[in-house]
Amino acid sequence: MANSQAMMTSFKQDLLNGIHAFGTTVARGGTGADSFKAALYLTSASIGAATTAYSATGEVSGTGYTAGGVAVPAFAAPATSGTTAFTTPGGSIVYTTVTLTTAFDCVLIYNSTQSNKAVSSHTFGAQTVTAGTLTLTMPSNDATNGLERIA
Amino acid sequence: MDEALLRKVEGEIDNENEHTTWVEYWDGEELVHRSVHVRLKKSVFAEAIGGSFG
C-alpha cells in the first residue's frame, strides 16, 4: 500500500449529515434531519449557483400555490458509492390542484429548518399548469443520478 | 363538465435531463386542465478536492 492524497469519501457523507464545521455554524435543535422545501421559479428568474437562500422574487404565483412551495419528502440517509456521497428525497415533490399560468422551469430546494438556506436548483422544460397537478419525480438515489451528490 | 366533450391533448419531452409528460383538456378554445409530470434524470453535483501543499 502507498499513501495517497484524497478528500475522504466518509467526509463527503459527513458533510451531507452536517457533521463538520470549519467556520461558525448553527446551534442545532437536535440530531434529526432538517426539513426541506421546494419552490418553483418563473423562466424569467435568476436562480442558480449564486442563490444563497429562498426568495419570493421570481417565484411562481397562482391558485393553490403557497409562497415558499411545498415540503420535500424526507431525504434518504446519505450514502456513498465509490468516492461519491449522495442523497435523494424518498418520494416525488407534488403541487396538487394548482393553476400556474406563467411559464416556470426551475425548482429550488432549500432548508426550511436552517433559515431557508439554498441547497440546489434543478431546471426542466418550461411548463404551465391549469387546475392540475405538477409532479416532480426524483432520479434514482445512486452515485450517478442522486439529487444531491458530492463527487 | 362532461369529460367526453373535451378535447384531450398530450405531450412529452424526453432528453438527457428529464422525461416530462403532460395532459391538457380543452373546452373549445379554453384550456380547462393541464397537469405535468417531470421525471428528473440527471441532477447537479459538487466536486470536493483536497489541495496540495506548496
Short mmCIF file of C-alpha atoms in Angstrom, two decimals:
data_model
loop_
_atom_site.label_atom_id
_atom_site.label_comp_id
_atom_site.label_asym_id
_atom_site.label_seq_id
_atom_site.Cartn_x
_atom_site.Cartn_y
_atom_site.Cartn_z
CA MET A 1 0.00 0.00 0.00
CA ALA A 2 1.05 3.59 -0.54
CA ASN A 3 -0.29 6.81 0.84
CA SER A 4 -2.45 8.93 -1.39
CA GLN A 5 -3.86 12.42 -1.37
CA ALA A 6 -7.61 12.39 -1.08
CA MET A 7 -10.77 14.05 0.09
CA MET A 8 -12.21 11.31 2.22
CA THR A 9 -15.40 9.74 0.95
CA SER A 10 -16.62 9.50 4.52
CA PHE A 11 -16.07 13.25 4.85
CA LYS A 12 -18.33 13.88 1.85
CA GLN A 13 -21.00 11.78 3.50
CA ASP A 14 -20.40 13.62 6.78
CA LEU A 15 -20.97 16.93 5.01
CA LEU A 16 -24.39 15.74 3.90
CA ASN A 17 -25.02 14.74 7.51
CA GLY A 18 -23.91 18.12 8.89
CA ILE A 19 -21.06 16.69 10.96
CA HIS A 20 -18.17 19.09 10.30
CA ALA A 21 -17.97 22.86 10.77
CA PHE A 22 -14.81 24.69 9.70
CA GLY A 23 -16.42 28.03 10.40
CA THR A 24 -19.17 29.44 12.55
CA THR A 25 -22.09 27.09 12.44
CA VAL A 26 -25.59 26.98 13.86
CA ALA A 27 -26.93 25.62 17.12
CA ARG A 28 -28.89 22.62 16.08
CA GLY A 29 -32.11 21.72 17.82
CA GLY A 30 -31.32 18.02 17.81
CA THR A 31 -29.70 15.25 15.87
CA GLY A 32 -32.56 14.73 13.43
CA ALA A 33 -32.53 15.66 9.78
CA ASP A 34 -33.53 19.15 8.71
CA SER A 35 -36.71 19.86 6.76
CA PHE A 36 -36.53 20.96 3.17
CA LYS A 37 -38.93 22.70 0.83
CA ALA A 38 -39.24 23.13 -2.93
CA ALA A 39 -40.20 26.43 -4.55
CA LEU A 40 -40.92 26.96 -8.24
CA TYR A 41 -39.48 29.83 -10.29
CA LEU A 42 -40.54 31.55 -13.45
CA THR A 43 -38.47 31.29 -16.59
CA SER A 44 -37.60 34.96 -16.09
CA ALA A 45 -35.98 34.35 -12.67
CA SER A 46 -32.27 34.02 -11.99
CA ILE A 47 -31.94 31.09 -9.64
CA GLY A 48 -28.56 29.36 -9.79
CA ALA A 49 -25.26 28.74 -8.07
CA ALA A 50 -25.19 32.26 -6.62
CA THR A 51 -28.54 31.81 -4.87
CA THR A 52 -27.96 31.68 -1.12
CA ALA A 53 -31.49 31.37 0.27
CA TYR A 54 -35.11 31.10 -0.72
CA SER A 55 -36.61 34.34 -2.02
CA ALA A 56 -40.06 35.12 -3.33
CA THR A 57 -38.51 37.17 -6.13
CA GLY A 58 -39.25 35.42 -9.38
CA GLU A 59 -41.29 32.72 -7.67
CA VAL A 60 -44.44 31.47 -9.35
CA SER A 61 -47.82 32.54 -8.05
CA GLY A 62 -51.27 31.27 -8.71
CA THR A 63 -54.30 29.50 -7.37
CA GLY A 64 -53.42 26.69 -4.98
CA TYR A 65 -49.74 27.62 -4.74
CA THR A 66 -48.40 28.94 -1.44
CA ALA A 67 -45.30 31.13 -1.49
CA GLY A 68 -42.34 29.03 -0.44
CA GLY A 69 -43.62 25.96 -2.20
CA VAL A 70 -44.19 22.55 -0.69
CA ALA A 71 -42.38 20.22 1.68
CA VAL A 72 -39.85 17.86 0.17
CA PRO A 73 -40.28 14.22 1.24
CA ALA A 74 -37.57 13.13 3.65
CA PHE A 75 -34.21 12.52 2.04
CA ALA A 76 -32.69 9.08 2.11
CA ALA A 77 -29.89 8.69 4.62
CA PRO A 78 -26.75 9.95 2.86
CA ALA A 79 -24.76 7.06 1.45
CA THR A 80 -21.60 6.52 -0.54
CA SER A 81 -20.64 4.56 -3.60
CA GLY A 82 -17.12 4.66 -4.95
CA THR A 83 -15.91 8.11 -3.94
CA THR A 84 -19.29 9.84 -4.27
CA ALA A 85 -21.68 10.68 -1.44
CA PHE A 86 -25.31 11.15 -2.35
CA THR A 87 -28.86 11.53 -1.14
CA THR A 88 -32.27 11.92 -2.77
CA PRO A 89 -35.77 12.64 -1.46
CA GLY A 90 -37.71 9.48 -0.73
CA GLY A 91 -40.67 10.49 -2.89
CA SER A 92 -41.96 12.86 -5.52
CA ILE A 93 -42.48 16.57 -4.94
CA VAL A 94 -46.13 17.27 -5.71
CA TYR A 95 -48.05 20.51 -6.20
CA THR A 96 -51.66 19.45 -6.11
CA THR A 97 -54.51 21.33 -7.80
CA VAL A 98 -52.66 24.47 -8.79
CA THR A 99 -53.01 26.96 -11.59
CA LEU A 100 -49.71 28.47 -12.69
CA THR A 101 -50.26 30.22 -15.98
CA THR A 102 -46.89 31.95 -16.31
CA ALA A 103 -44.20 29.61 -17.54
CA PHE A 104 -41.78 28.20 -14.97
CA ASP A 105 -38.75 25.98 -15.43
CA CYS A 106 -36.92 25.70 -12.14
CA VAL A 107 -37.33 24.25 -8.66
CA LEU A 108 -35.22 25.44 -5.74
CA ILE A 109 -34.56 23.01 -2.92
CA TYR A 110 -33.90 24.85 0.33
CA ASN A 111 -33.51 24.14 4.01
CA SER A 112 -36.57 25.41 5.86
CA THR A 113 -35.02 24.43 9.20
CA GLN A 114 -31.89 26.50 8.68
CA SER A 115 -33.08 29.97 7.70
CA ASN A 116 -34.27 28.85 4.27
CA LYS A 117 -30.70 28.42 3.05
CA ALA A 118 -30.49 27.26 -0.56
CA VAL A 119 -29.34 23.75 -1.42
CA SER A 120 -29.73 23.19 -5.15
CA SER A 121 -31.71 24.22 -8.19
CA HIS A 122 -32.98 21.97 -10.94
CA THR A 123 -34.29 23.05 -14.30
CA PHE A 124 -36.62 21.44 -16.80
CA GLY A 125 -38.52 22.44 -19.91
CA ALA A 126 -40.82 25.44 -19.39
CA GLN A 127 -44.28 24.42 -18.15
CA THR A 128 -47.62 25.78 -17.01
CA VAL A 129 -50.34 24.06 -15.00
CA THR A 130 -54.07 24.73 -15.21
CA ALA A 131 -56.31 23.35 -12.48
CA GLY A 132 -54.00 20.39 -12.37
CA THR A 133 -51.07 18.77 -10.62
CA LEU A 134 -47.35 19.16 -11.09
CA THR A 135 -45.36 16.12 -10.07
CA LEU A 136 -41.57 16.18 -9.86
CA THR A 137 -40.31 12.62 -9.72
CA MET A 138 -36.85 12.16 -8.33
CA PRO A 139 -33.96 10.44 -10.09
CA SER A 140 -32.57 7.17 -8.79
CA ASN A 141 -30.81 7.50 -5.48
CA ASP A 142 -27.34 6.45 -6.51
CA ALA A 143 -23.90 7.91 -7.11
CA THR A 144 -24.66 8.67 -10.75
CA ASN A 145 -28.15 10.11 -10.53
CA GLY A 146 -28.91 11.09 -6.93
CA LEU A 147 -30.41 14.54 -6.48
CA GLU A 148 -27.62 15.80 -4.20
CA ARG A 149 -24.17 14.42 -4.87
CA ILE A 150 -20.66 15.27 -3.76
CA ALA A 151 -18.18 13.53 -6.02
CA MET B 1 -68.46 19.00 -17.05
CA ASP B 2 -68.71 16.01 -19.35
CA GLU B 3 -65.17 14.87 -19.98
CA ALA B 4 -66.26 13.23 -23.21
CA LEU B 5 -66.99 16.66 -24.66
CA LEU B 6 -63.46 17.88 -24.01
CA ARG B 7 -60.54 17.61 -26.39
CA LYS B 8 -57.57 15.82 -24.86
CA VAL B 9 -54.03 16.77 -25.87
CA GLU B 10 -50.92 15.00 -24.60
CA GLY B 11 -47.27 15.89 -24.96
CA GLU B 12 -43.81 14.73 -23.99
CA ILE B 13 -40.25 15.93 -23.56
CA ASP B 14 -37.57 13.27 -23.36
CA ASN B 15 -33.94 14.31 -23.23
CA GLU B 16 -30.86 13.65 -21.11
CA ASN B 17 -32.13 15.96 -18.36
CA GLU B 18 -35.77 14.98 -17.98
CA HIS B 19 -38.67 12.87 -19.14
CA THR B 20 -41.74 15.05 -18.94
CA THR B 21 -45.30 14.27 -19.93
CA TRP B 22 -48.37 16.48 -19.81
CA VAL B 23 -52.05 16.19 -20.49
CA GLU B 24 -54.39 19.02 -21.44
CA TYR B 25 -58.17 19.16 -21.70
CA TRP B 26 -59.70 21.84 -23.92
CA ASP B 27 -63.29 23.04 -23.93
CA GLY B 28 -63.41 24.63 -27.32
CA GLU B 29 -60.68 27.27 -27.25
CA GLU B 30 -60.42 27.25 -23.45
CA LEU B 31 -57.76 25.25 -21.65
CA VAL B 32 -59.58 23.85 -18.61
CA HIS B 33 -56.97 21.42 -17.29
CA ARG B 34 -53.24 20.90 -17.66
CA SER B 35 -51.20 18.54 -15.48
CA VAL B 36 -47.48 17.92 -15.77
CA HIS B 37 -45.23 15.09 -14.64
CA VAL B 38 -41.50 15.85 -14.68
CA ARG B 39 -39.10 12.99 -14.03
CA LEU B 40 -35.66 14.37 -13.36
CA LYS B 41 -33.00 12.13 -14.87
CA LYS B 42 -29.79 13.91 -14.06
CA SER B 43 -29.00 16.12 -11.11
CA VAL B 44 -26.34 18.53 -10.02
CA PHE B 45 -23.24 17.58 -8.10
CA ALA B 46 -20.46 19.20 -6.16
CA GLU B 47 -16.85 18.20 -6.61
CA ALA B 48 -14.72 18.00 -3.49
CA ILE B 49 -10.96 18.45 -3.96
CA GLY B 50 -8.16 18.07 -1.42
CA GLY B 51 -5.45 20.62 -2.22
CA SER B 52 -1.70 20.10 -2.40
CA PHE B 53 0.99 21.82 -0.34
CA GLY B 54 3.45 24.15 -1.98
#
